């Protein structure tokens, strides 16, 4: 049965509604960055750029590196934007826009997030790289989907008990990153652990300016969580959504973060752009 126009929304030129992309516009390997200005930081390494488009915060460059097709897309901030980006990218490759039907043969994409993050462990230094072995979903977005098949209840239950998680908040979900991609990108330069994904930057990540937060001790409880050696390494706003939607739709995903702040040490990078550029170079050196 065809997907209704109100569900799969296309622009007059046949492109998908938010991303402004048409089938064939993206590669199998897609780099995600949050900031649209970082798209150019990535694509300046391409041998050539074949496509450039932007609508709102969603900016895309597709080109080649080592003679192979690659795309970079800015997602903006937050799991709500990730919901848009991954669903629309999947539609581009797995739904026939003419018939509005799901294709019989589905295509699997690789999503590689290059982001910035704050470390929650004192031994993870500023300007280092962290790979999310798992995404810790604290934003609540994934509860809109059926996640039983991809969740890790043993880790989730241990985290809930350790942090005395408030019942009126969405239940945390733990989702594993792609083992194949993690194996490809990890090295002596990287740390691994649980990347926690919040639904905001201030209160949801324990920052206090003028507003009191519901659990002032939450970050310290997260810092001390340890499940068979698995610890919460860093806090950001996208990874768990990328991992969850990728697994549900049959794609592969990894989240790599340049650590620009260390929360326990109250320190911040003196040159965060340089840290990001180093991570971009590291990622592109291993992508093919």
mmCIF file of C-alpha atoms in Angstrom:
data_model
loop_
_atom_site.group_PDB
_atom_site.id
_atom_site.type_symbol
_atom_site.label_atom_id
_atom_site.label_comp_id
_atom_site.label_asym_id
_atom_site.label_seq_id
_atom_site.Cartn_x
_atom_site.Cartn_y
_atom_site.Cartn_z
ATOM 1 C CA UNK A 1 0.000 0.000 0.000
ATOM 2 C CA UNK A 2 1.420 3.421 -0.949
ATOM 3 C CA UNK A 3 2.638 5.698 1.848
ATOM 4 C CA UNK A 4 0.360 8.735 2.149
ATOM 5 C CA UNK A 5 1.489 12.223 1.104
ATOM 6 C CA UNK A 6 1.059 13.466 4.672
ATOM 7 C CA UNK A 7 3.558 10.832 5.918
ATOM 8 C CA UNK A 8 6.202 10.857 3.168
ATOM 9 C CA UNK A 9 6.392 14.558 2.316
ATOM 10 C CA UNK A 10 8.134 15.560 -0.900
ATOM 11 C CA UNK A 11 8.987 19.005 -2.228
ATOM 12 C CA UNK A 12 7.678 20.109 -5.661
ATOM 13 C CA UNK A 13 11.034 19.146 -7.225
ATOM 14 C CA UNK A 14 10.734 15.581 -5.904
ATOM 15 C CA UNK A 15 13.227 15.995 -3.058
ATOM 16 C CA UNK A 16 12.565 14.819 0.509
ATOM 17 C CA UNK A 17 10.941 17.530 2.632
ATOM 18 C CA UNK A 18 13.594 18.643 5.175
ATOM 19 C CA UNK A 19 16.889 17.477 3.688
ATOM 20 C CA UNK A 20 16.107 18.753 0.183
ATOM 21 C CA UNK A 21 17.742 15.619 -1.266
ATOM 22 C CA UNK A 22 16.695 13.264 -4.057
ATOM 23 C CA UNK A 23 17.391 9.529 -4.403
ATOM 24 C CA UNK A 24 20.954 9.114 -5.613
ATOM 25 C CA UNK A 25 22.200 12.262 -3.894
ATOM 26 C CA UNK A 26 23.890 10.500 -0.969
ATOM 27 C CA UNK A 27 26.646 7.923 -0.589
ATOM 28 C CA UNK A 28 26.599 4.701 1.426
ATOM 29 C CA UNK A 29 29.048 6.343 3.867
ATOM 30 C CA UNK A 30 27.561 9.474 5.425
ATOM 31 C CA UNK A 31 29.316 11.671 7.969
ATOM 32 C CA UNK A 32 27.101 13.528 10.439
ATOM 33 C CA UNK A 33 28.183 16.827 11.960
ATOM 34 C CA UNK A 34 25.990 19.016 14.137
ATOM 35 C CA UNK A 35 27.161 22.467 13.037
ATOM 36 C CA UNK A 36 26.503 23.355 9.409
ATOM 37 C CA UNK A 37 29.843 25.219 9.282
ATOM 38 C CA UNK A 38 31.610 21.907 9.931
ATOM 39 C CA UNK A 39 30.319 20.506 6.631
ATOM 40 C CA UNK A 40 32.927 22.611 4.836
ATOM 41 C CA UNK A 41 35.614 21.493 7.296
ATOM 42 C CA UNK A 42 34.924 17.925 6.168
ATOM 43 C CA UNK A 43 34.311 18.447 2.455
ATOM 44 C CA UNK A 44 37.493 20.509 1.984
ATOM 45 C CA UNK A 45 39.245 17.126 2.196
ATOM 46 C CA UNK A 46 37.169 15.695 -0.690
ATOM 47 C CA UNK A 47 38.873 15.270 -4.051
ATOM 48 C CA UNK A 48 35.806 16.826 -5.645
ATOM 49 C CA UNK A 49 32.342 17.925 -4.550
ATOM 50 C CA UNK A 50 29.521 16.814 -6.854
ATOM 51 C CA UNK A 51 26.504 18.103 -4.932
ATOM 52 C CA UNK A 52 25.791 20.928 -2.502
ATOM 53 C CA UNK A 53 22.389 21.668 -1.012
ATOM 54 C CA UNK A 54 20.957 23.187 2.146
ATOM 55 C CA UNK A 55 17.555 23.694 3.728
ATOM 56 C CA UNK A 56 17.393 25.192 7.216
ATOM 57 C CA UNK A 57 20.178 23.633 9.323
ATOM 58 C CA UNK A 58 20.444 20.568 7.057
ATOM 59 C CA UNK A 59 23.424 21.130 4.774
ATOM 60 C CA UNK A 60 24.753 18.370 2.519
ATOM 61 C CA UNK A 61 27.899 17.963 0.431
ATOM 62 C CA UNK A 62 28.449 14.789 -1.598
ATOM 63 C CA UNK A 63 31.733 14.125 -3.325
ATOM 64 C CA UNK A 64 34.588 11.648 -3.510
ATOM 65 C CA UNK A 65 37.556 10.691 -1.377
ATOM 66 C CA UNK A 66 40.098 8.097 -2.556
ATOM 67 C CA UNK A 67 37.892 7.861 -5.642
ATOM 68 C CA UNK A 68 34.873 6.677 -3.646
ATOM 69 C CA UNK A 69 31.598 8.468 -3.023
ATOM 70 C CA UNK A 70 31.058 10.092 0.384
ATOM 71 C CA UNK A 71 28.519 12.494 1.901
ATOM 72 C CA UNK A 72 28.575 14.859 4.862
ATOM 73 C CA UNK A 73 25.377 16.256 6.396
ATOM 74 C CA UNK A 74 24.787 18.718 9.222
ATOM 75 C CA UNK A 75 22.049 17.479 11.523
ATOM 76 C CA UNK A 76 21.703 20.446 13.840
ATOM 77 C CA UNK A 77 21.408 19.813 17.565
ATOM 78 C CA UNK A 78 19.313 17.217 19.373
ATOM 79 C CA UNK A 79 17.576 13.878 18.971
ATOM 80 C CA UNK A 80 14.526 15.505 17.371
ATOM 81 C CA UNK A 81 16.699 16.539 14.428
ATOM 82 C CA UNK A 82 18.268 13.078 14.254
ATOM 83 C CA UNK A 83 14.752 11.653 13.960
ATOM 84 C CA UNK A 84 14.245 13.790 10.850
ATOM 85 C CA UNK A 85 17.649 13.119 9.285
ATOM 86 C CA UNK A 86 17.795 9.338 9.637
ATOM 87 C CA UNK A 87 14.166 8.716 8.676
ATOM 88 C CA UNK A 88 14.554 10.877 5.570
ATOM 89 C CA UNK A 89 17.889 9.324 4.587
ATOM 90 C CA UNK A 90 16.359 5.868 4.928
ATOM 91 C CA UNK A 91 13.405 6.967 2.804
ATOM 92 C CA UNK A 92 15.791 8.194 0.094
ATOM 93 C CA UNK A 93 17.340 4.751 -0.333
ATOM 94 C CA UNK A 94 14.572 2.355 0.711
ATOM 95 C CA UNK A 95 11.310 3.885 -0.537
ATOM 96 C CA UNK A 96 10.386 4.265 -4.198
ATOM 97 C CA UNK A 97 9.296 7.902 -4.508
ATOM 98 C CA UNK A 98 7.277 7.172 -7.651
ATOM 99 C CA UNK A 99 5.121 4.377 -6.226
ATOM 100 C CA UNK A 100 5.483 5.493 -2.562
ATOM 101 C CA UNK A 101 6.132 1.861 -1.638
ATOM 102 C CA UNK A 102 8.943 0.286 0.366
ATOM 103 C CA UNK A 103 11.488 -1.379 -1.911
ATOM 104 C CA UNK A 104 11.850 -5.157 -1.852
ATOM 105 C CA UNK A 105 15.646 -4.933 -1.581
ATOM 106 C CA UNK A 106 16.747 -2.637 1.225
ATOM 107 C CA UNK A 107 20.002 -0.668 1.253
ATOM 108 C CA UNK A 108 22.128 -0.308 4.380
ATOM 109 C CA UNK A 109 23.981 2.948 5.067
ATOM 110 C CA UNK A 110 26.915 3.755 7.350
ATOM 111 C CA UNK A 111 26.463 6.796 9.594
ATOM 112 C CA UNK A 112 29.639 8.222 11.141
ATOM 113 C CA UNK A 113 29.018 11.026 13.611
ATOM 114 C CA UNK A 114 31.837 13.509 14.193
ATOM 115 C CA UNK A 115 30.829 15.543 17.217
ATOM 116 C CA UNK A 116 32.008 17.396 20.284
ATOM 117 C CA UNK A 117 31.301 16.379 23.828
ATOM 118 C CA UNK A 118 32.131 16.798 27.500
ATOM 119 C CA UNK A 119 33.893 13.973 29.348
ATOM 120 C CA UNK A 120 32.408 12.632 32.598
ATOM 121 C CA UNK A 121 35.542 10.757 33.684
ATOM 122 C CA UNK A 122 38.556 12.726 34.988
ATOM 123 C CA UNK A 123 41.067 10.488 33.199
ATOM 124 C CA UNK A 124 39.678 11.316 29.718
ATOM 125 C CA UNK A 125 41.769 14.326 28.684
ATOM 126 C CA UNK A 126 40.725 17.440 26.833
ATOM 127 C CA UNK A 127 41.121 17.149 23.034
ATOM 128 C CA UNK A 128 41.029 13.327 23.108
ATOM 129 C CA UNK A 129 38.606 11.166 21.074
ATOM 130 C CA UNK A 130 35.773 9.057 22.509
ATOM 131 C CA UNK A 131 33.878 6.324 20.660
ATOM 132 C CA UNK A 132 30.413 5.520 21.931
ATOM 133 C CA UNK A 133 30.445 1.738 22.333
ATOM 134 C CA UNK A 134 26.860 2.235 23.453
ATOM 135 C CA UNK A 135 24.433 5.126 23.377
ATOM 136 C CA UNK A 136 22.587 5.862 26.629
ATOM 137 C CA UNK A 137 19.201 7.317 25.671
ATOM 138 C CA UNK A 138 18.032 9.863 28.251
ATOM 139 C CA UNK A 139 16.138 12.173 25.881
ATOM 140 C CA UNK A 140 12.966 10.066 25.596
ATOM 141 C CA UNK A 141 12.701 10.361 21.802
ATOM 142 C CA UNK A 142 13.186 6.652 21.113
ATOM 143 C CA UNK A 143 10.131 5.799 23.235
ATOM 144 C CA UNK A 144 8.067 6.763 20.166
ATOM 145 C CA UNK A 145 9.340 3.553 18.528
ATOM 146 C CA UNK A 146 9.307 -0.145 19.393
ATOM 147 C CA UNK A 147 12.803 -0.588 20.829
ATOM 148 C CA UNK A 148 12.533 -3.920 22.658
ATOM 149 C CA UNK A 149 14.606 -5.714 20.022
ATOM 150 C CA UNK A 150 17.569 -3.333 20.316
ATOM 151 C CA UNK A 151 17.627 -2.417 24.017
ATOM 152 C CA UNK A 152 19.968 -3.822 26.671
ATOM 153 C CA UNK A 153 17.783 -4.282 29.781
ATOM 154 C CA UNK A 154 20.565 -5.582 32.053
ATOM 155 C CA UNK A 155 22.580 -2.381 31.620
ATOM 156 C CA UNK A 156 19.445 -0.225 31.730
ATOM 157 C CA UNK A 157 18.186 -1.759 34.974
ATOM 158 C CA UNK A 158 21.616 -1.397 36.594
ATOM 159 C CA UNK A 159 21.786 2.266 35.568
ATOM 160 C CA UNK A 160 18.276 2.978 36.858
ATOM 161 C CA UNK A 161 19.082 1.378 40.213
ATOM 162 C CA UNK A 162 22.471 3.077 40.559
ATOM 163 C CA UNK A 163 21.178 6.579 39.787
ATOM 164 C CA UNK A 164 17.830 6.145 41.553
ATOM 165 C CA UNK A 165 16.317 7.311 38.262
ATOM 166 C CA UNK A 166 13.183 9.403 38.749
ATOM 167 C CA UNK A 167 10.028 7.535 37.763
ATOM 168 C CA UNK A 168 8.502 10.604 36.073
ATOM 169 C CA UNK A 169 11.352 10.712 33.552
ATOM 170 C CA UNK A 170 11.499 8.528 30.450
ATOM 171 C CA UNK A 171 13.082 5.121 31.045
ATOM 172 C CA UNK A 172 16.732 5.066 29.912
ATOM 173 C CA UNK A 173 17.476 2.875 26.890
ATOM 174 C CA UNK A 174 20.938 1.520 26.042
ATOM 175 C CA UNK A 175 21.748 0.821 22.381
ATOM 176 C CA UNK A 176 24.951 -0.689 21.028
ATOM 177 C CA UNK A 177 26.956 0.945 18.255
ATOM 178 C CA UNK A 178 28.036 -0.941 15.147
ATOM 179 C CA UNK A 179 30.729 -3.451 16.090
ATOM 180 C CA UNK A 180 32.136 -3.391 12.558
ATOM 181 C CA UNK A 181 32.491 0.400 12.545
ATOM 182 C CA UNK A 182 33.866 0.520 16.084
ATOM 183 C CA UNK A 183 36.522 -2.030 15.127
ATOM 184 C CA UNK A 184 37.398 0.075 12.086
ATOM 185 C CA UNK A 185 37.761 3.383 13.908
ATOM 186 C CA UNK A 186 39.155 2.479 17.328
ATOM 187 C CA UNK A 187 42.862 2.801 18.061
ATOM 188 C CA UNK A 188 45.287 3.669 20.828
ATOM 189 C CA UNK A 189 44.088 7.265 20.377
ATOM 190 C CA UNK A 190 40.470 6.524 21.345
ATOM 191 C CA UNK A 191 38.504 5.860 24.529
ATOM 192 C CA UNK A 192 35.277 3.811 24.586
ATOM 193 C CA UNK A 193 32.236 3.654 26.827
ATOM 194 C CA UNK A 194 28.640 4.745 27.244
ATOM 195 C CA UNK A 195 27.860 8.024 25.486
ATOM 196 C CA UNK A 196 24.915 9.603 27.312
ATOM 197 C CA UNK A 197 22.433 11.546 25.198
ATOM 198 C CA UNK A 198 20.447 14.309 26.893
ATOM 199 C CA UNK A 199 17.429 16.269 25.658
ATOM 200 C CA UNK A 200 19.023 19.630 26.453
ATOM 201 C CA UNK A 201 22.327 21.366 27.144
ATOM 202 C CA UNK A 202 21.804 23.018 30.514
ATOM 203 C CA UNK A 203 19.548 21.373 33.121
ATOM 204 C CA UNK A 204 19.382 17.991 31.354
ATOM 205 C CA UNK A 205 23.191 17.811 31.489
ATOM 206 C CA UNK A 206 23.414 19.049 35.068
ATOM 207 C CA UNK A 207 24.395 22.650 34.294
ATOM 208 C CA UNK A 208 23.033 25.306 36.625
ATOM 209 C CA UNK A 209 22.756 28.987 35.719
ATOM 210 C CA UNK A 210 19.631 30.447 37.378
ATOM 211 C CA UNK A 211 17.348 27.412 37.466
ATOM 212 C CA UNK A 212 17.494 24.651 40.052
ATOM 213 C CA UNK A 213 17.591 21.128 38.605
ATOM 214 C CA UNK A 214 15.595 18.123 39.769
ATOM 215 C CA UNK A 215 18.603 15.950 40.677
ATOM 216 C CA UNK A 216 21.787 17.927 41.436
ATOM 217 C CA UNK A 217 23.663 14.670 42.119
ATOM 218 C CA UNK A 218 22.795 12.953 38.835
ATOM 219 C CA UNK A 219 26.113 13.678 37.098
ATOM 220 C CA UNK A 220 28.111 12.320 40.042
ATOM 221 C CA UNK A 221 25.947 9.200 40.089
ATOM 222 C CA UNK A 222 26.505 8.796 36.353
ATOM 223 C CA UNK A 223 30.256 9.300 36.809
ATOM 224 C CA UNK A 224 30.408 6.404 39.268
ATOM 225 C CA UNK A 225 28.220 3.984 37.279
ATOM 226 C CA UNK A 226 30.131 0.849 36.303
ATOM 227 C CA UNK A 227 28.566 -2.173 34.616
ATOM 228 C CA UNK A 228 31.213 -4.887 34.222
ATOM 229 C CA UNK A 229 33.771 -2.240 33.308
ATOM 230 C CA UNK A 230 31.392 -0.210 31.101
ATOM 231 C CA UNK A 231 31.301 3.409 32.300
ATOM 232 C CA UNK A 232 29.585 6.608 31.163
ATOM 233 C CA UNK A 233 32.353 8.441 29.310
ATOM 234 C CA UNK A 234 30.672 11.547 27.925
ATOM 235 C CA UNK A 235 27.490 13.595 27.592
ATOM 236 C CA UNK A 236 26.015 15.020 24.363
ATOM 237 C CA UNK A 237 22.694 15.281 22.501
ATOM 238 C CA UNK A 238 22.561 12.935 19.474
ATOM 239 C CA UNK A 239 24.282 9.550 19.780
ATOM 240 C CA UNK A 240 21.557 7.342 21.264
ATOM 241 C CA UNK A 241 19.060 8.467 18.609
ATOM 242 C CA UNK A 242 21.564 7.731 15.832
ATOM 243 C CA UNK A 243 22.249 4.261 17.239
ATOM 244 C CA UNK A 244 18.609 3.439 17.934
ATOM 245 C CA UNK A 245 17.117 4.506 14.608
ATOM 246 C CA UNK A 246 20.043 2.997 12.683
ATOM 247 C CA UNK A 247 19.554 -0.409 14.288
ATOM 248 C CA UNK A 248 15.786 -0.343 13.843
ATOM 249 C CA UNK A 249 16.121 0.549 10.148
ATOM 250 C CA UNK A 250 19.019 -1.793 9.383
ATOM 251 C CA UNK A 251 21.852 0.733 9.090
ATOM 252 C CA UNK A 252 25.251 0.913 10.826
ATOM 253 C CA UNK A 253 26.346 3.780 13.062
ATOM 254 C CA UNK A 254 29.256 5.009 15.121
ATOM 255 C CA UNK A 255 29.648 8.177 17.161
ATOM 256 C CA UNK A 256 33.082 9.739 17.517
ATOM 257 C CA UNK A 257 33.434 12.757 19.776
ATOM 258 C CA UNK A 258 36.252 15.231 20.265
ATOM 259 C CA UNK A 259 36.355 15.956 23.990
ATOM 260 C CA UNK A 260 36.328 19.738 24.368
ATOM 261 C CA UNK A 261 35.324 19.830 28.061
ATOM 262 C CA UNK A 262 36.044 17.717 31.114
ATOM 263 C CA UNK A 263 33.174 18.143 33.562
ATOM 264 C CA UNK A 264 34.830 16.622 36.702
ATOM 265 C CA UNK A 265 37.967 18.730 36.143
ATOM 266 C CA UNK A 266 35.960 21.858 35.182
ATOM 267 C CA UNK A 267 38.241 22.384 32.182
ATOM 268 C CA UNK A 268 37.592 23.395 28.571
ATOM 269 C CA UNK A 269 39.643 23.072 25.394
ATOM 270 C CA UNK A 270 41.787 26.069 24.470
ATOM 271 C CA UNK A 271 41.254 25.318 20.779
ATOM 272 C CA UNK A 272 38.063 23.278 20.179
ATOM 273 C CA UNK A 273 38.127 23.871 16.415
ATOM 274 C CA UNK A 274 41.574 22.316 16.207
ATOM 275 C CA UNK A 275 40.333 19.287 18.154
ATOM 276 C CA UNK A 276 37.446 18.874 15.697
ATOM 277 C CA UNK A 277 39.746 19.204 12.680
ATOM 278 C CA UNK A 278 42.040 16.528 14.126
ATOM 279 C CA UNK A 279 39.056 14.201 14.562
ATOM 280 C CA UNK A 280 37.903 14.897 10.988
ATOM 281 C CA UNK A 281 41.340 13.991 9.644
ATOM 282 C CA UNK A 282 41.431 10.875 11.830
ATOM 283 C CA UNK A 283 37.994 9.764 10.621
ATOM 284 C CA UNK A 284 38.627 10.373 6.931
ATOM 285 C CA UNK A 285 41.903 8.476 7.215
ATOM 286 C CA UNK A 286 40.029 5.346 8.274
ATOM 287 C CA UNK A 287 36.731 5.569 6.405
ATOM 288 C CA UNK A 288 37.976 3.681 3.299
#
